[in-house]
CSV table of N, CA, C and O in Angstrom, one decimal:
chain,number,residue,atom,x,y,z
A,1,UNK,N,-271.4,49.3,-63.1
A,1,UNK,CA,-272.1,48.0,-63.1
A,1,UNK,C,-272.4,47.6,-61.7
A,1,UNK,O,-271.6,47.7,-60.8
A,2,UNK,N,-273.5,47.3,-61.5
A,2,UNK,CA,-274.0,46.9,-60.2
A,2,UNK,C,-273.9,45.6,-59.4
A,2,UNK,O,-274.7,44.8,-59.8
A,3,UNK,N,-273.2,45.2,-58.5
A,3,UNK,CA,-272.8,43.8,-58.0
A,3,UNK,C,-273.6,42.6,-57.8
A,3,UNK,O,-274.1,42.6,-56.7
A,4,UNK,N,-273.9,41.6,-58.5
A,4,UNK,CA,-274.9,40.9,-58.5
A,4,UNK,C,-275.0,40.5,-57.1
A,4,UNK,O,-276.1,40.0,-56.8
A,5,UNK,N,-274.5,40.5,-56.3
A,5,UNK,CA,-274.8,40.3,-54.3
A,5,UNK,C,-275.5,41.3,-54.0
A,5,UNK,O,-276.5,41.0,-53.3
A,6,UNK,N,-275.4,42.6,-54.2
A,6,UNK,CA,-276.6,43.7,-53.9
A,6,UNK,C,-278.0,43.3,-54.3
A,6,UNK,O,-279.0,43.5,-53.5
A,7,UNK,N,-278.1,42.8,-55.5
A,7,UNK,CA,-279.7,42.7,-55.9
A,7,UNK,C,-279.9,41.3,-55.1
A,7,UNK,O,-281.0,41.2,-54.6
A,8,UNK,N,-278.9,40.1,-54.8
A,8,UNK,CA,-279.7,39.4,-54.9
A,8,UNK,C,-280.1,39.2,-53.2
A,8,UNK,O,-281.0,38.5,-52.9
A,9,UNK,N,-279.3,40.0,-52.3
A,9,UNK,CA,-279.7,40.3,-50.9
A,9,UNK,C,-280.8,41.3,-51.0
A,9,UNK,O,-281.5,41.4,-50.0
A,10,UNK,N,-281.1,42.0,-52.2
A,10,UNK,CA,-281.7,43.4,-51.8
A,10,UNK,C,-281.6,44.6,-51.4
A,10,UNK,O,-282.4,45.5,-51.5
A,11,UNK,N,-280.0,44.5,-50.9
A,11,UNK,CA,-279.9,46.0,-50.6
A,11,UNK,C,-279.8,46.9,-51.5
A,11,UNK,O,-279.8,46.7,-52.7
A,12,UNK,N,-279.7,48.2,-51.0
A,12,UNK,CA,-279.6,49.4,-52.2
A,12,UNK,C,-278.0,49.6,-52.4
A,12,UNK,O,-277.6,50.0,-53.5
A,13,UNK,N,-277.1,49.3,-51.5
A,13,UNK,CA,-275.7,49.3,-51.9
A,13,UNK,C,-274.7,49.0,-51.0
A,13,UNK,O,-275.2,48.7,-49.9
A,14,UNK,N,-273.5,49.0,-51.1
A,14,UNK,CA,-272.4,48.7,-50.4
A,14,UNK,C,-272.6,49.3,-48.9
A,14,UNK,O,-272.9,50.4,-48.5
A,15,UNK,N,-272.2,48.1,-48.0
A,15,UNK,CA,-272.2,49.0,-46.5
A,15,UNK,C,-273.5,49.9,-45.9
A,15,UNK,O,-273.6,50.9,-45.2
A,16,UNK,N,-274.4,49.2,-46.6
A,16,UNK,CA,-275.7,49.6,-46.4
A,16,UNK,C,-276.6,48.5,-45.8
A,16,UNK,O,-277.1,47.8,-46.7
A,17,UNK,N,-276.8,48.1,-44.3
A,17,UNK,CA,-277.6,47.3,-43.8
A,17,UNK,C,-278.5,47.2,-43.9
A,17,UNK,O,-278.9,48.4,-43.9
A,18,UNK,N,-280.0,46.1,-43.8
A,18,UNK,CA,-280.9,46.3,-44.3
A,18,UNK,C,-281.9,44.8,-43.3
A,18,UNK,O,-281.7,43.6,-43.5
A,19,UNK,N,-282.9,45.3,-42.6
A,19,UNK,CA,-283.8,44.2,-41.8
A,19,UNK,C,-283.8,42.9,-42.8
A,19,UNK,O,-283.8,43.0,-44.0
A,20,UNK,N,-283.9,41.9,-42.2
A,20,UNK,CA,-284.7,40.7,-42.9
A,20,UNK,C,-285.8,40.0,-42.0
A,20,UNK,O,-285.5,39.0,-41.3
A,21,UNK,N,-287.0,40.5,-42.1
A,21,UNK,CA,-288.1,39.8,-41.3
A,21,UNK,C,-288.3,38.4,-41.4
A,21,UNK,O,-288.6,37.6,-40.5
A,22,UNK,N,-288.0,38.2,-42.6
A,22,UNK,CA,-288.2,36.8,-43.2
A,22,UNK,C,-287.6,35.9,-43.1
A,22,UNK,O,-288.1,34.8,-43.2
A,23,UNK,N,-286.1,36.4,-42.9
A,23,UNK,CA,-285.0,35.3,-42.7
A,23,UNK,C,-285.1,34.5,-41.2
A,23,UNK,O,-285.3,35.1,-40.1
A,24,UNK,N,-284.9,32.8,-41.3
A,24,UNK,CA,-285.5,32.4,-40.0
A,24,UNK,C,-284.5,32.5,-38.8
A,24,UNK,O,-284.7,32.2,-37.6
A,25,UNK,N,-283.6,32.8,-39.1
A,25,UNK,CA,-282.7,33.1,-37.7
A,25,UNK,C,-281.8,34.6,-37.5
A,25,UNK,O,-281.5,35.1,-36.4
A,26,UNK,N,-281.5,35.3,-38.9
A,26,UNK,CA,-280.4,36.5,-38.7
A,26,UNK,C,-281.6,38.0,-38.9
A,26,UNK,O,-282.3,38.1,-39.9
A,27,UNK,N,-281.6,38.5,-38.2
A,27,UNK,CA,-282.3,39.9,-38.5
A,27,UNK,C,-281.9,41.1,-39.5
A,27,UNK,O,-282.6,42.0,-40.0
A,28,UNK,N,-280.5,40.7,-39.7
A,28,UNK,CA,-280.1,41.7,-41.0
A,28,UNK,C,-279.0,41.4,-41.8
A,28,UNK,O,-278.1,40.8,-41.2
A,29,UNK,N,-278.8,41.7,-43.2
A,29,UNK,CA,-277.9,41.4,-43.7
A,29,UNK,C,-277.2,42.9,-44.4
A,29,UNK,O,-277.9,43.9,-44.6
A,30,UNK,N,-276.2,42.9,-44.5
A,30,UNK,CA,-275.1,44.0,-45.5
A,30,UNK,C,-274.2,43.2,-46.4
A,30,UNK,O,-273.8,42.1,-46.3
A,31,UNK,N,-274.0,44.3,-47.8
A,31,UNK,CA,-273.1,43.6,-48.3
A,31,UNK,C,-271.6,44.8,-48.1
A,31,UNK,O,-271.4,45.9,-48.6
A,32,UNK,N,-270.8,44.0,-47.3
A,32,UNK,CA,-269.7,44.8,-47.0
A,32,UNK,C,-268.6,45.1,-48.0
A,32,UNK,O,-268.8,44.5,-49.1
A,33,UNK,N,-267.7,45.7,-47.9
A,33,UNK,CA,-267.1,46.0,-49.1
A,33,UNK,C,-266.0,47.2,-48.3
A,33,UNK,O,-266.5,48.3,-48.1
A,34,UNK,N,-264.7,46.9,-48.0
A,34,UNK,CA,-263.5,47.7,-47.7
A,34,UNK,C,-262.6,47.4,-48.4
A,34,UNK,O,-261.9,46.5,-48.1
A,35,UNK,N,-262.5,48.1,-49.4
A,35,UNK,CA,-261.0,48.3,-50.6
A,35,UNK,C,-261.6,47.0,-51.5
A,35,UNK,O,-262.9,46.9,-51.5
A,36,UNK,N,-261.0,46.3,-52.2
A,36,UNK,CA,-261.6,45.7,-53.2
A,36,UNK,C,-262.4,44.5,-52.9
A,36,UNK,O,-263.0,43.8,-53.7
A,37,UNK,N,-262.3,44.3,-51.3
A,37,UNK,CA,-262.9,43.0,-50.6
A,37,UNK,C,-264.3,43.6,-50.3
A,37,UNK,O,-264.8,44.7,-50.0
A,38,UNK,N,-265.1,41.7,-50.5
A,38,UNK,CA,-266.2,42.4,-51.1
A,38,UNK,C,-267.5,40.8,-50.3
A,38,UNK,O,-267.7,39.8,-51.0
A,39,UNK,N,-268.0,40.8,-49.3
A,39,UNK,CA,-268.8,40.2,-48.1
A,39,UNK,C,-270.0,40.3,-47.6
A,39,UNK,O,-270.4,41.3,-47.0
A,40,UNK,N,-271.1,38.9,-48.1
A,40,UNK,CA,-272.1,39.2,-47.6
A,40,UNK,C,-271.9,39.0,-46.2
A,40,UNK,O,-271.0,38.3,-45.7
A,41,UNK,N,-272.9,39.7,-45.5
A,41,UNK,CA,-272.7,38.9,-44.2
A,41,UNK,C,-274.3,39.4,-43.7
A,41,UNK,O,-275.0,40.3,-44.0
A,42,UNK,N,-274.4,38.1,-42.9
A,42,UNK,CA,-275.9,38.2,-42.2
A,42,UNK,C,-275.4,37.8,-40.4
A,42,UNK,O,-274.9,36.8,-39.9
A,43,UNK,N,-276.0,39.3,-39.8
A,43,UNK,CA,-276.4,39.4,-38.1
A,43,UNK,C,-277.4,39.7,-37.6
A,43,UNK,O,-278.3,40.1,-38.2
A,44,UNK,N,-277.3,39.4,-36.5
A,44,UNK,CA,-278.0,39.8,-35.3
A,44,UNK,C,-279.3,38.9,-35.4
A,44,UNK,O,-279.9,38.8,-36.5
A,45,UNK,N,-279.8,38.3,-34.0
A,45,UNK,CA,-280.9,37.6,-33.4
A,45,UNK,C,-282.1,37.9,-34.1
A,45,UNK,O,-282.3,39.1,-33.8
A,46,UNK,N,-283.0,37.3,-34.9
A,46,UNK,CA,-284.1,37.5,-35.5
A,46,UNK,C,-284.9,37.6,-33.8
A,46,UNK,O,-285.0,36.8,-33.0
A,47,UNK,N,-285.5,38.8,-33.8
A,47,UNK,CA,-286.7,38.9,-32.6
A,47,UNK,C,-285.8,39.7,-31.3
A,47,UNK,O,-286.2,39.9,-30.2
A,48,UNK,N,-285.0,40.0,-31.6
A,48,UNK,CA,-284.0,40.4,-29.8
A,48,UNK,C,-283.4,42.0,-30.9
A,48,UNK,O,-282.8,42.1,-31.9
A,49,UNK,N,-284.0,43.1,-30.1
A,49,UNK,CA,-283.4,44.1,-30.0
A,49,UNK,C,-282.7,44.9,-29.0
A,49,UNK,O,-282.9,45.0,-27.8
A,50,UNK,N,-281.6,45.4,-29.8
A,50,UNK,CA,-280.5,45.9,-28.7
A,50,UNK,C,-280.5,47.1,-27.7
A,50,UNK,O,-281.3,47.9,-28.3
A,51,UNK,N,-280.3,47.4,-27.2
A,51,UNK,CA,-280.5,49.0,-25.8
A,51,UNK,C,-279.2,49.5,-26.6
A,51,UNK,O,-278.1,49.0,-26.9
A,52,UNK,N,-279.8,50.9,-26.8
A,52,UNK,CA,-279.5,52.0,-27.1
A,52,UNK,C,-278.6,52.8,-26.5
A,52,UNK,O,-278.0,53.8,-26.9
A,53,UNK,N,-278.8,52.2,-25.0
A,53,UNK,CA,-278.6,53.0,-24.0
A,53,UNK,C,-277.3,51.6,-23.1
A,53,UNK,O,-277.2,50.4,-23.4
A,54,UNK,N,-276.9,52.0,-22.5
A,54,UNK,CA,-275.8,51.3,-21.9
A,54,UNK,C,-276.5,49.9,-20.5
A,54,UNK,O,-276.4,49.9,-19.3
A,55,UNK,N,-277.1,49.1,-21.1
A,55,UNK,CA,-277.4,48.5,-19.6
A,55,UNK,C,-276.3,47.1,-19.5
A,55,UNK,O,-275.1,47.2,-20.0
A,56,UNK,N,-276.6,45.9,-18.9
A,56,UNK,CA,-276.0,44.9,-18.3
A,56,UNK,C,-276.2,44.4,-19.6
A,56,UNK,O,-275.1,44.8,-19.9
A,57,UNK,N,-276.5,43.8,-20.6
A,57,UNK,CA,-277.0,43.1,-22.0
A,57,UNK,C,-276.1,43.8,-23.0
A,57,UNK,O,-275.4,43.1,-23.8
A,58,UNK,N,-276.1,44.9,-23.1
A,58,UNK,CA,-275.4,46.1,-24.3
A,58,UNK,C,-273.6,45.6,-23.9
A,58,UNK,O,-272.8,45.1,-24.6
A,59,UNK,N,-273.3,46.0,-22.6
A,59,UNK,CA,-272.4,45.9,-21.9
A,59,UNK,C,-271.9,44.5,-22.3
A,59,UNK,O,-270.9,44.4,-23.0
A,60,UNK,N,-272.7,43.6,-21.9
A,60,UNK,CA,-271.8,42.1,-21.9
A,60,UNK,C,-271.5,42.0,-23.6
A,60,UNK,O,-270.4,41.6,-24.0
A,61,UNK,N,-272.3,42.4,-24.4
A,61,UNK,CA,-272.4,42.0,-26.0
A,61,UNK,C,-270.9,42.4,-26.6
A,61,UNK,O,-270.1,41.7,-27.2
A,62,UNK,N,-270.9,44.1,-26.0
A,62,UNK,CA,-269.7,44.3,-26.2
A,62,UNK,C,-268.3,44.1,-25.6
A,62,UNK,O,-267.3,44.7,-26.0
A,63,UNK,N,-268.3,43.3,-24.9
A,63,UNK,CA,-267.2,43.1,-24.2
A,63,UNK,C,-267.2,41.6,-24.4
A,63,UNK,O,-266.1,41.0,-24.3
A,64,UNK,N,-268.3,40.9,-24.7
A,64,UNK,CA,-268.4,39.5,-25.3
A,64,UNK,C,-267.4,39.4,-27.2
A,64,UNK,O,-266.7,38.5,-27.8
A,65,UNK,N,-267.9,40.7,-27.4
A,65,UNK,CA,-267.2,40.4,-29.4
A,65,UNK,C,-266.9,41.8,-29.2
A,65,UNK,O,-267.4,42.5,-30.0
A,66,UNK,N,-265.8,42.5,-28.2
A,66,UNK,CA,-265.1,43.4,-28.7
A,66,UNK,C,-263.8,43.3,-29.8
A,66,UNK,O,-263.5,44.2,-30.6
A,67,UNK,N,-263.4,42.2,-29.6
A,67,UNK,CA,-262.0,41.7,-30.6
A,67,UNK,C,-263.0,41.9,-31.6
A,67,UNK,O,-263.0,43.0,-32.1
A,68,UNK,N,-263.8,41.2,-32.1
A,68,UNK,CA,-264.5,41.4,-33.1
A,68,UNK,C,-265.1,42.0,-34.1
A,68,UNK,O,-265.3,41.7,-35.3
A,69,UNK,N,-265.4,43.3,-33.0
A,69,UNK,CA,-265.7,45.0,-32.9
A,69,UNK,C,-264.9,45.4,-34.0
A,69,UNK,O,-265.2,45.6,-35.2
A,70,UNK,N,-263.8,45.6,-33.3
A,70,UNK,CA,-262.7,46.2,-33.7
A,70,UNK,C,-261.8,45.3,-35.2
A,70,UNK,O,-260.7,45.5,-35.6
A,71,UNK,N,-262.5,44.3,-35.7
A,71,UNK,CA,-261.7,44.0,-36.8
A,71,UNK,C,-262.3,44.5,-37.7
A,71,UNK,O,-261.8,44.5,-38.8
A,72,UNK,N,-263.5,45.2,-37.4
A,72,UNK,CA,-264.0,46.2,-38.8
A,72,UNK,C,-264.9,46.0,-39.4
A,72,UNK,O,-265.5,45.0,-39.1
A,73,UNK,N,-265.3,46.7,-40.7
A,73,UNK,CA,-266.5,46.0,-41.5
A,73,UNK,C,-266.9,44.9,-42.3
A,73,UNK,O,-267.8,44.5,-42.9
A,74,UNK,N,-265.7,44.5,-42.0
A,74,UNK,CA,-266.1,42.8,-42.6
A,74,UNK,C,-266.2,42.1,-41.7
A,74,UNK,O,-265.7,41.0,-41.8
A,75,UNK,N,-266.9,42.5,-40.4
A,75,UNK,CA,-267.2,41.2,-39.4
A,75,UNK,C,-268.6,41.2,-39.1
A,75,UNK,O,-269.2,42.1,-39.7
A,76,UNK,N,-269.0,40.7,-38.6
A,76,UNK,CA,-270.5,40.4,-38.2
A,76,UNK,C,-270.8,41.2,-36.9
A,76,UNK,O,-271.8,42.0,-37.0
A,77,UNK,N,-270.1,41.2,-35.6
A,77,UNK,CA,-270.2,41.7,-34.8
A,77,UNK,C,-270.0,43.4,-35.4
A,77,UNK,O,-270.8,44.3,-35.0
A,78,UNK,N,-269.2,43.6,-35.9
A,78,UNK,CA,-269.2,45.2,-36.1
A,78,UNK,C,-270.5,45.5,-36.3
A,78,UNK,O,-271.1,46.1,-35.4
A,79,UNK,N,-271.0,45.1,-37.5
A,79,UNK,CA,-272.2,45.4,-38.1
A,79,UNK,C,-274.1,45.3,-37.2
A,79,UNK,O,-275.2,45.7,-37.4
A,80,UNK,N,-273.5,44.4,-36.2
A,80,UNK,CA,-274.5,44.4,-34.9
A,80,UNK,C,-274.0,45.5,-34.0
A,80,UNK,O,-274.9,46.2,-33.6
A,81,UNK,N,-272.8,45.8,-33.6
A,81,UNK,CA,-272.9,47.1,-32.6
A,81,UNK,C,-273.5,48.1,-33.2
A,81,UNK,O,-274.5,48.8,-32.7
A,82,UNK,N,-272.8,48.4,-34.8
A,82,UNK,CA,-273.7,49.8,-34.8
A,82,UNK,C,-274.9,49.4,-35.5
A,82,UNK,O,-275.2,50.5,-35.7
A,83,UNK,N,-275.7,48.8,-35.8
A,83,UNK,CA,-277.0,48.9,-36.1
A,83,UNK,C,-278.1,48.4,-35.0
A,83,UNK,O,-279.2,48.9,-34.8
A,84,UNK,N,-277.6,47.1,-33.9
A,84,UNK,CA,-278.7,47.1,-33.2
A,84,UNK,C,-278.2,47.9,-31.5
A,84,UNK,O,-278.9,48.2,-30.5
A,85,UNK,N,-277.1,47.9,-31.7
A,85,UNK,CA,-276.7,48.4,-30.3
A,85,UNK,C,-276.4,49.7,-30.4
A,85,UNK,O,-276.0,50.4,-29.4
């Protein structure tokens, strides 16, 4: 059976991030899901893309929501390192 938060964000499934052009402030949403816990969550700056590449901006982001980072897929910052940074 298919989780009624998947359809009604859109995505195609668990732990699968996905743009939102539309939405007026977060650029993307996932529905997360580690062990039976189960989280929409919506990140990252609608209009601001992240460097790929290590500069002074990538740098601060991460070191601004490392704690963050590191609590895993149920946080918001995780879900912005690896998709926009």
């Amino acid at each position: 059976m298919k989780d009624s938060r998947l359809t009604k964000v859109g995505v195609s499934g668990f732990n699968k991030p996905k743009k939102t052009p539309k939405h007026k402030t977060k650029s993307h949403v996932v529905v997360a899901k580690e062990g039976d816990k189960i989280k929409t969550i919506r990140f990252g700056q609608q209009g601001k893309t992240g460097d790929k590449n290590m500069t002074k901006r990538a740098k601060s982001f991460k070191a601004r929501h490392g704690k963050n980072i590191a609590k895993g897929k149920m946080s918001a910052a995780y879900w912005a390192n690896k998709v926009k940074w």
